[in-house]
mmCIF file of C-alpha atoms in Angstrom:
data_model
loop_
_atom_site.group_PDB
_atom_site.id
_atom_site.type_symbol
_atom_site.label_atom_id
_atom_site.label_comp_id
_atom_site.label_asym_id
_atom_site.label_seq_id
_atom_site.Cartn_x
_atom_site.Cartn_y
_atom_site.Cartn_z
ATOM 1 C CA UNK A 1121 0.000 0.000 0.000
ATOM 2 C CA UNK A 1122 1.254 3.144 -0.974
ATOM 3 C CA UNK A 1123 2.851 5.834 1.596
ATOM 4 C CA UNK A 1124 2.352 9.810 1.402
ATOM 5 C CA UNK A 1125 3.093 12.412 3.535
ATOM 6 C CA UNK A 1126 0.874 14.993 3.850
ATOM 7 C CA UNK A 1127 2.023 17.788 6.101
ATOM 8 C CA UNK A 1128 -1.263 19.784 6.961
ATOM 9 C CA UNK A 1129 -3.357 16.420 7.081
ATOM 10 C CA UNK A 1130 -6.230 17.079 9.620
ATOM 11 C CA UNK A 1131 -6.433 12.923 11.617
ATOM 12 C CA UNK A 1132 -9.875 14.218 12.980
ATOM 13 C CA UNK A 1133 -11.642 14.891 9.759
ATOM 14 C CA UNK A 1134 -12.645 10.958 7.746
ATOM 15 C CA UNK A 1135 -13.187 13.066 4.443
ATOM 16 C CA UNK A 1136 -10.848 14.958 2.806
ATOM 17 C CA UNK A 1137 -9.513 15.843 -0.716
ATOM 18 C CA UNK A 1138 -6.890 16.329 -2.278
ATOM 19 C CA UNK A 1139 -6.155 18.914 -4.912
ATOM 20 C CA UNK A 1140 -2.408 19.078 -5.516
ATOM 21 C CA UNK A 1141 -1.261 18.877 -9.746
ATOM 22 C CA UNK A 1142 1.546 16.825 -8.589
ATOM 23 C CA UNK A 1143 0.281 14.195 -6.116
ATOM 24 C CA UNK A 1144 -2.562 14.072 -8.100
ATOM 25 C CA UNK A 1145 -0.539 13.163 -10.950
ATOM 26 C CA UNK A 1146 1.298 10.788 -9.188
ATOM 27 C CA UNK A 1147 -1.902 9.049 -8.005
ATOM 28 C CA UNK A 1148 -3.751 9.251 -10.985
ATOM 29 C CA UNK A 1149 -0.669 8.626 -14.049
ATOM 30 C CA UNK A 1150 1.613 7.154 -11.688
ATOM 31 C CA UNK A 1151 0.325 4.232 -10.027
ATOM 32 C CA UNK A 1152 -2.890 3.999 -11.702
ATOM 33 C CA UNK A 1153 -5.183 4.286 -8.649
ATOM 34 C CA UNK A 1154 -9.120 3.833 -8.757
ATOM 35 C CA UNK A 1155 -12.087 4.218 -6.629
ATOM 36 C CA UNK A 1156 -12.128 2.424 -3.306
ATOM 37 C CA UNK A 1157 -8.394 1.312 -3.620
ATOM 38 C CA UNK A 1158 -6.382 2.385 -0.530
ATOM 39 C CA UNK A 1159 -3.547 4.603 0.373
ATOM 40 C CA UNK A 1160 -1.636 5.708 3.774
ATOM 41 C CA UNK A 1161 -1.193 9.204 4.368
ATOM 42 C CA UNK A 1162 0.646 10.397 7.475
ATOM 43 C CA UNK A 1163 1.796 13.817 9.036
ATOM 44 C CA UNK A 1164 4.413 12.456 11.791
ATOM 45 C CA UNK A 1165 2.565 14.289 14.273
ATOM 46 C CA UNK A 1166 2.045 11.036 16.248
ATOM 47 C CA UNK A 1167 2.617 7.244 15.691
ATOM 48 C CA UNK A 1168 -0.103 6.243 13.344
ATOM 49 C CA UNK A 1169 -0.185 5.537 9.699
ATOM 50 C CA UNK A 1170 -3.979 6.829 8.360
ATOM 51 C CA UNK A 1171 -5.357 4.402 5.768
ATOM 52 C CA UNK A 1172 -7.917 6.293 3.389
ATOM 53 C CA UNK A 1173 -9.780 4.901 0.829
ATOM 54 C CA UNK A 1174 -11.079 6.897 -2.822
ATOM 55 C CA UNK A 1175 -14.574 7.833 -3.072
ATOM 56 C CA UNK A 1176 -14.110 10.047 -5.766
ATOM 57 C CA UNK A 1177 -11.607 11.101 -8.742
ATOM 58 C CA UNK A 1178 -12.730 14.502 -9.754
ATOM 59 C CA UNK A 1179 -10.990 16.764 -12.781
ATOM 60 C CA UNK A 1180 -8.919 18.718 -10.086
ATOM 61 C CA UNK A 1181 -9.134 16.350 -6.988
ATOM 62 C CA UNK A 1182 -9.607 12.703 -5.520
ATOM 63 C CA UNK A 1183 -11.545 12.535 -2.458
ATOM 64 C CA UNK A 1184 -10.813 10.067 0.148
ATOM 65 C CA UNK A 1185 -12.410 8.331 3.254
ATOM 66 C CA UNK A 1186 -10.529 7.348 6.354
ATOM 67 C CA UNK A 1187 -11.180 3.658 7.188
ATOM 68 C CA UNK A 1188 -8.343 2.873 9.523
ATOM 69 C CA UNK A 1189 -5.458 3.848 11.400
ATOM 70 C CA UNK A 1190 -2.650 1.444 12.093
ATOM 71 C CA UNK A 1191 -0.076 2.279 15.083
ATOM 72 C CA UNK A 1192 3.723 2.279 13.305
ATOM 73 C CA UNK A 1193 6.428 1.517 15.731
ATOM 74 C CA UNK A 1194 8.981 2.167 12.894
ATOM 75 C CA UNK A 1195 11.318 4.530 14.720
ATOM 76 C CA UNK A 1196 14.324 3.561 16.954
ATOM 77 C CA UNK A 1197 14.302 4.548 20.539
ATOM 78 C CA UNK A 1198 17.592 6.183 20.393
ATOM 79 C CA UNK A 1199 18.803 9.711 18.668
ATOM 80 C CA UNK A 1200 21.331 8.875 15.812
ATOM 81 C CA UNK A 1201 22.860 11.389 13.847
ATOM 82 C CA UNK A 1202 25.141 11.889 10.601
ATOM 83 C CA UNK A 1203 27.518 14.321 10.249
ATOM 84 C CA UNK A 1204 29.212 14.304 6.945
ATOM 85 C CA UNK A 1205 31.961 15.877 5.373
ATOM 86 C CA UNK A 1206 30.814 17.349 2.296
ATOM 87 C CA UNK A 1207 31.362 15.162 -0.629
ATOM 88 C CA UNK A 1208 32.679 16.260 -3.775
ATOM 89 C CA UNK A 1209 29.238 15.442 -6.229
ATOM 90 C CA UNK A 1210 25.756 16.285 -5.277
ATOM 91 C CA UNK A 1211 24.672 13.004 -6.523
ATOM 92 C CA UNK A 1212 26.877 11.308 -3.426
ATOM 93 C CA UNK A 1213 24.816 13.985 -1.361
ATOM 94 C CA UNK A 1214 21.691 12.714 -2.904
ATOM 95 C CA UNK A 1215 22.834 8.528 -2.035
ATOM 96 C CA UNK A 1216 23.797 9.534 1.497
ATOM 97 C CA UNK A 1217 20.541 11.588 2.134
ATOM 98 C CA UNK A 1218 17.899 8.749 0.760
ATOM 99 C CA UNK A 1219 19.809 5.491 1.853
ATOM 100 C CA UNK A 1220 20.396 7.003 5.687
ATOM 101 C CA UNK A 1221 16.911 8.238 5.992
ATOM 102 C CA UNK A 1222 15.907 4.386 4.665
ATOM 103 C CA UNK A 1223 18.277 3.061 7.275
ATOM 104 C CA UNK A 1224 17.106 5.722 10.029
ATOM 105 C CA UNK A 1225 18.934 9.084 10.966
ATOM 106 C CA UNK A 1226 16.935 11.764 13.212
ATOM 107 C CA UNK A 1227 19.046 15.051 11.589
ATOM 108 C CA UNK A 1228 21.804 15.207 9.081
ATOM 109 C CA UNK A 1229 24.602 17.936 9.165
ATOM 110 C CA UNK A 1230 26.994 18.112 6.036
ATOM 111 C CA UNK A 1231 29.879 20.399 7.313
ATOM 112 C CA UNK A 1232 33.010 21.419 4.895
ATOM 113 C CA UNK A 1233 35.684 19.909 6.221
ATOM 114 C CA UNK A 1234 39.297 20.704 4.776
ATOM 115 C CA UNK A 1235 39.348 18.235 1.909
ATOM 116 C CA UNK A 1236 35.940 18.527 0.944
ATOM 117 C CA UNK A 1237 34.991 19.578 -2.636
ATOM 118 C CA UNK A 1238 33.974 22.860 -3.111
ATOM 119 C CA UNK A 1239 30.028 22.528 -4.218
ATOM 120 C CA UNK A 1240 27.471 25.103 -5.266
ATOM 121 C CA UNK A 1241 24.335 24.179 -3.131
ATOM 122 C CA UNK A 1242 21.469 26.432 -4.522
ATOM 123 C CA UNK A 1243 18.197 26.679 -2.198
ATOM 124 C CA UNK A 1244 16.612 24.363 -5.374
ATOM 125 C CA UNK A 1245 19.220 21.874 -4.602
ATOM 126 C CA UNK A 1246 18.324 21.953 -0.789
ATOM 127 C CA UNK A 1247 14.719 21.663 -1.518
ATOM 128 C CA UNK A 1248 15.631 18.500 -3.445
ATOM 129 C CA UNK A 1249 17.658 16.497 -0.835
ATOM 130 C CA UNK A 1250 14.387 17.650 1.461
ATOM 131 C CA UNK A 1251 12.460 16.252 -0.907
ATOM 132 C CA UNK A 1252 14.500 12.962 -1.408
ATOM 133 C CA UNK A 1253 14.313 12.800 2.473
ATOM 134 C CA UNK A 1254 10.646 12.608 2.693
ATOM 135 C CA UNK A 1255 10.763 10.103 -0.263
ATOM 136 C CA UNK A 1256 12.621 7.856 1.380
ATOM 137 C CA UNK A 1257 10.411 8.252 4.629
ATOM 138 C CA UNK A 1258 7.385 7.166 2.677
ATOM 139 C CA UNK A 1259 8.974 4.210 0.899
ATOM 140 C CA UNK A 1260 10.491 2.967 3.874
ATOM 141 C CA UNK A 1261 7.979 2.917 6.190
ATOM 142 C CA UNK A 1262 9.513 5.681 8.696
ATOM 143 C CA UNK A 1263 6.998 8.239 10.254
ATOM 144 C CA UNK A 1264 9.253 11.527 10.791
ATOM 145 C CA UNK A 1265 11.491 13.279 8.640
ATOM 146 C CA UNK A 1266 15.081 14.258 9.365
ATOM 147 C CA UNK A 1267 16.325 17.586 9.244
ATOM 148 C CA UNK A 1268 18.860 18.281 7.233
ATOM 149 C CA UNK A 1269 21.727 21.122 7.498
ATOM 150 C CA UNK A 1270 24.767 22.595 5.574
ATOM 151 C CA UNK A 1271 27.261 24.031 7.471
ATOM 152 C CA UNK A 1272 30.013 26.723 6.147
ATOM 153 C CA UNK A 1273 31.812 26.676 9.314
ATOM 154 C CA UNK A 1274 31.465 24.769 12.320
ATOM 155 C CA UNK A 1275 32.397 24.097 16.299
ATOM 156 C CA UNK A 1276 31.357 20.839 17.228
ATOM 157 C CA UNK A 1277 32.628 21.527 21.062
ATOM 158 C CA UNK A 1278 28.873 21.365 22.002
ATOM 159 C CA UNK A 1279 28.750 17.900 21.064
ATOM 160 C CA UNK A 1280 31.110 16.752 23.654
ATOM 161 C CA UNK A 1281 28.222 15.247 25.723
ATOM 162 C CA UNK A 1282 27.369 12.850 23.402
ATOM 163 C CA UNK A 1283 29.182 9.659 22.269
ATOM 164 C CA UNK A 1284 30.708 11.196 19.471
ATOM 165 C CA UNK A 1285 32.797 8.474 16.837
ATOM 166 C CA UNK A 1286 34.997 9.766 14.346
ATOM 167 C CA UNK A 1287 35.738 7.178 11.448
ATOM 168 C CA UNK A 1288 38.932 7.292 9.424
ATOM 169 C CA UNK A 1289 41.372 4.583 7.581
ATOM 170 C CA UNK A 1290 44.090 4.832 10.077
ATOM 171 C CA UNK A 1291 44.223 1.883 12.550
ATOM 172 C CA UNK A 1292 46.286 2.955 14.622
ATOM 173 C CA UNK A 1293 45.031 4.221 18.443
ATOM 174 C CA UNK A 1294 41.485 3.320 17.026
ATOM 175 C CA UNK A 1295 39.132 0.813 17.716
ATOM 176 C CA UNK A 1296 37.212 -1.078 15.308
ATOM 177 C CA UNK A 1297 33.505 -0.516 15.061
ATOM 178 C CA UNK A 1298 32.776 -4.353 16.463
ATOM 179 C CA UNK A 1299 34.617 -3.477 19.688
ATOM 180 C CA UNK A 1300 32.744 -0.192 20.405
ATOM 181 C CA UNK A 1301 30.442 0.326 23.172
ATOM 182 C CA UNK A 1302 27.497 2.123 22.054
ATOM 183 C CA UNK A 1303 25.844 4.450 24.847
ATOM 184 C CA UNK A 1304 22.221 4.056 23.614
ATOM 185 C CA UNK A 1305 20.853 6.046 26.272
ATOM 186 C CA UNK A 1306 22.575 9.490 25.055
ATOM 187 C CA UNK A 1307 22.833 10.614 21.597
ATOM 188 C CA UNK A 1308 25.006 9.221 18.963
ATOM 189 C CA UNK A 1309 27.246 10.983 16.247
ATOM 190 C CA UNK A 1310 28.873 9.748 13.583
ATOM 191 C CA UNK A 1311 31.003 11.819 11.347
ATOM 192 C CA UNK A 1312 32.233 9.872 8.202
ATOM 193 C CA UNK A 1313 35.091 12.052 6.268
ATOM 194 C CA UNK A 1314 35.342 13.074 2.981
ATOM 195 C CA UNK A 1315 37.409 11.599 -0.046
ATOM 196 C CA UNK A 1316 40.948 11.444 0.865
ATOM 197 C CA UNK A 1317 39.967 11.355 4.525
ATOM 198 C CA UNK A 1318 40.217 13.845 7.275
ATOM 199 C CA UNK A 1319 43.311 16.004 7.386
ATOM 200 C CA UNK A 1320 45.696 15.432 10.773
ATOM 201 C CA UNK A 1321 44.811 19.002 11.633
ATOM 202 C CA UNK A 1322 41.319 18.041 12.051
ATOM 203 C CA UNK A 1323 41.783 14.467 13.580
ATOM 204 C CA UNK A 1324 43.668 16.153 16.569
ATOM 205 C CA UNK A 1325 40.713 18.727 16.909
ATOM 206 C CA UNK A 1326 38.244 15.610 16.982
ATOM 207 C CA UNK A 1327 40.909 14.146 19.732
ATOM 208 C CA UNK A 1328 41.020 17.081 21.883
ATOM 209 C CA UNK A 1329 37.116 17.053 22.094
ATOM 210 C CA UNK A 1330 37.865 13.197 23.573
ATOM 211 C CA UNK A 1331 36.090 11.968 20.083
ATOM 212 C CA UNK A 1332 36.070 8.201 19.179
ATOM 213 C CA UNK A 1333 38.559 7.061 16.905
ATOM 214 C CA UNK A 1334 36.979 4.134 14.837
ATOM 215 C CA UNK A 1335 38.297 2.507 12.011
ATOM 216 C CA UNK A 1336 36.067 -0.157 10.056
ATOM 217 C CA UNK A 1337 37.675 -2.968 8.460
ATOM 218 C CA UNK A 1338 40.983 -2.836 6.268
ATOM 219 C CA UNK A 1339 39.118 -1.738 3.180
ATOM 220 C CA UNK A 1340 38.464 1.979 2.573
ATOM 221 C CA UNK A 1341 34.893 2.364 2.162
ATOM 222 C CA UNK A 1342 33.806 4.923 0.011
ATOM 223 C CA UNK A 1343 32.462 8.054 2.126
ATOM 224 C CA UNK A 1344 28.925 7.182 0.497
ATOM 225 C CA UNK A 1345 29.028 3.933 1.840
ATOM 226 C CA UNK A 1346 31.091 4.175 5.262
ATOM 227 C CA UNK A 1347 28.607 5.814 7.162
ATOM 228 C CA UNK A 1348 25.700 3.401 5.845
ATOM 229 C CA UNK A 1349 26.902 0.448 7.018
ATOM 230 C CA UNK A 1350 28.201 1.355 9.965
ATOM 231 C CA UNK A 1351 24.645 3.121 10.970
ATOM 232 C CA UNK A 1352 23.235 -0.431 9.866
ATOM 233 C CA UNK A 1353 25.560 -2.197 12.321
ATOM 234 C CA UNK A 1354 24.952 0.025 15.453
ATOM 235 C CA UNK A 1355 21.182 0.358 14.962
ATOM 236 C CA UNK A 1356 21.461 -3.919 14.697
ATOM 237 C CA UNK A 1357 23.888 -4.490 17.621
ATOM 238 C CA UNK A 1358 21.406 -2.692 20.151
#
């Protein structure tokens, strides 16, 4: 059964209709739906999916019926976070945003770190890895969406609180992600670097804020891939 957020979606009212070009489109050319077939539609204001059935396709709208509401228990009960060197393609932005958000994130932060490429991110371009976000929240099955931040320049001295891990290829004075000990009861962030790594400069930074040093396996995982399945892993080992 198809997923859709809707973000003004009133739970109270049983009839509503919908009368955006696009989702209407989607609906209509897209997957082909007819009367009385069902769809979800959710506003991750609380933990229910909303299943509506259509009464009515209309020139400019599709009116629906609510029928059900099922309780979705999708989200993990502790705060994971990405943050990510810039990349040097948007498309790698574009991977990282929609396969994170399918394996579960709560906010991304893309920060420029010294060896990341240097990339024109228009508002459109934003819009689109918001848009990619709330995609991948549909398909997947997730209820809320992640926010998602750029950062020019950054002090991540704040974040000392949390369990912080800091991946790189150097094994030395670095554990490897199956000996960690994940503190599940306080927030977790993961910072993956960009191609070429993290320069020394900013690993001694990360060690001065008491950071851990994790190293994966002795491959070097692309930085579209490194922070996937090592999200997989912790969210897995819990």
């Amino acid at each position: 059964m198809q997923r859709f957020y809707i973000s003004d979606l009133n739970t109270t009212d049983f009839n509503f209709s919908i009368k955006d070009k696009d989702m209407i489109h989607q609906l209509i050319k897209v997957l082909r739906i007819r009367v009385w077939e069902s769809v979800i539609f959710f506003d991750w204001s609380d933990n229910y999916d909303y299943v509506f059935r259509v009464k009515n396709i209309l020139d400019k709208s599709i009116e629906f019926e609510q029928i059900d509401r099922k309780e979705n228990n999708s989200e993990i009960d502790f705060e994971l976070n990405l943050y990510q060197a810039i990349p040097n393609k948007i498309e790698k932005i574009e991977y990282i945003v929609q396969k994170w958000v399918e394996i579960w994130v709560k906010n991304f932060v893309f920060f420029k770190s010294e060896r990341s490429q240097k990339l024109v991110l228009s508002d459109n371009k934003i819009e689109r890895f918001q848009k990619i976000a709330i995609e991948a929240v549909e398909q997947s099955g997730r209820l809320h969406i992640p926010e998602i931040a750029f950062l020019e320049k950054y002090d991540f001295s704040p974040l000392i609180k949390n369990q912080n891990i800091i991946f790189h290829t150097i094994w030395e004075s670095s554990k490897s992600l199956k000996k960690m000990d994940f503190d599940y009861k306080n927030t977790i962030n993961l910072f993956i670097w960009p191609e070429w790594g993290f320069s020394d400069e900013e690993l001694k930074k990360f060690e001065n804020m008491f950071f851990y040093k994790v190293h994966l396996w002795n491959r070097i995982l692309r930085t579209e891939t490194a922070g996937v399945s090592s999200a997989f892993y912790i969210i897995q080992n819990k």
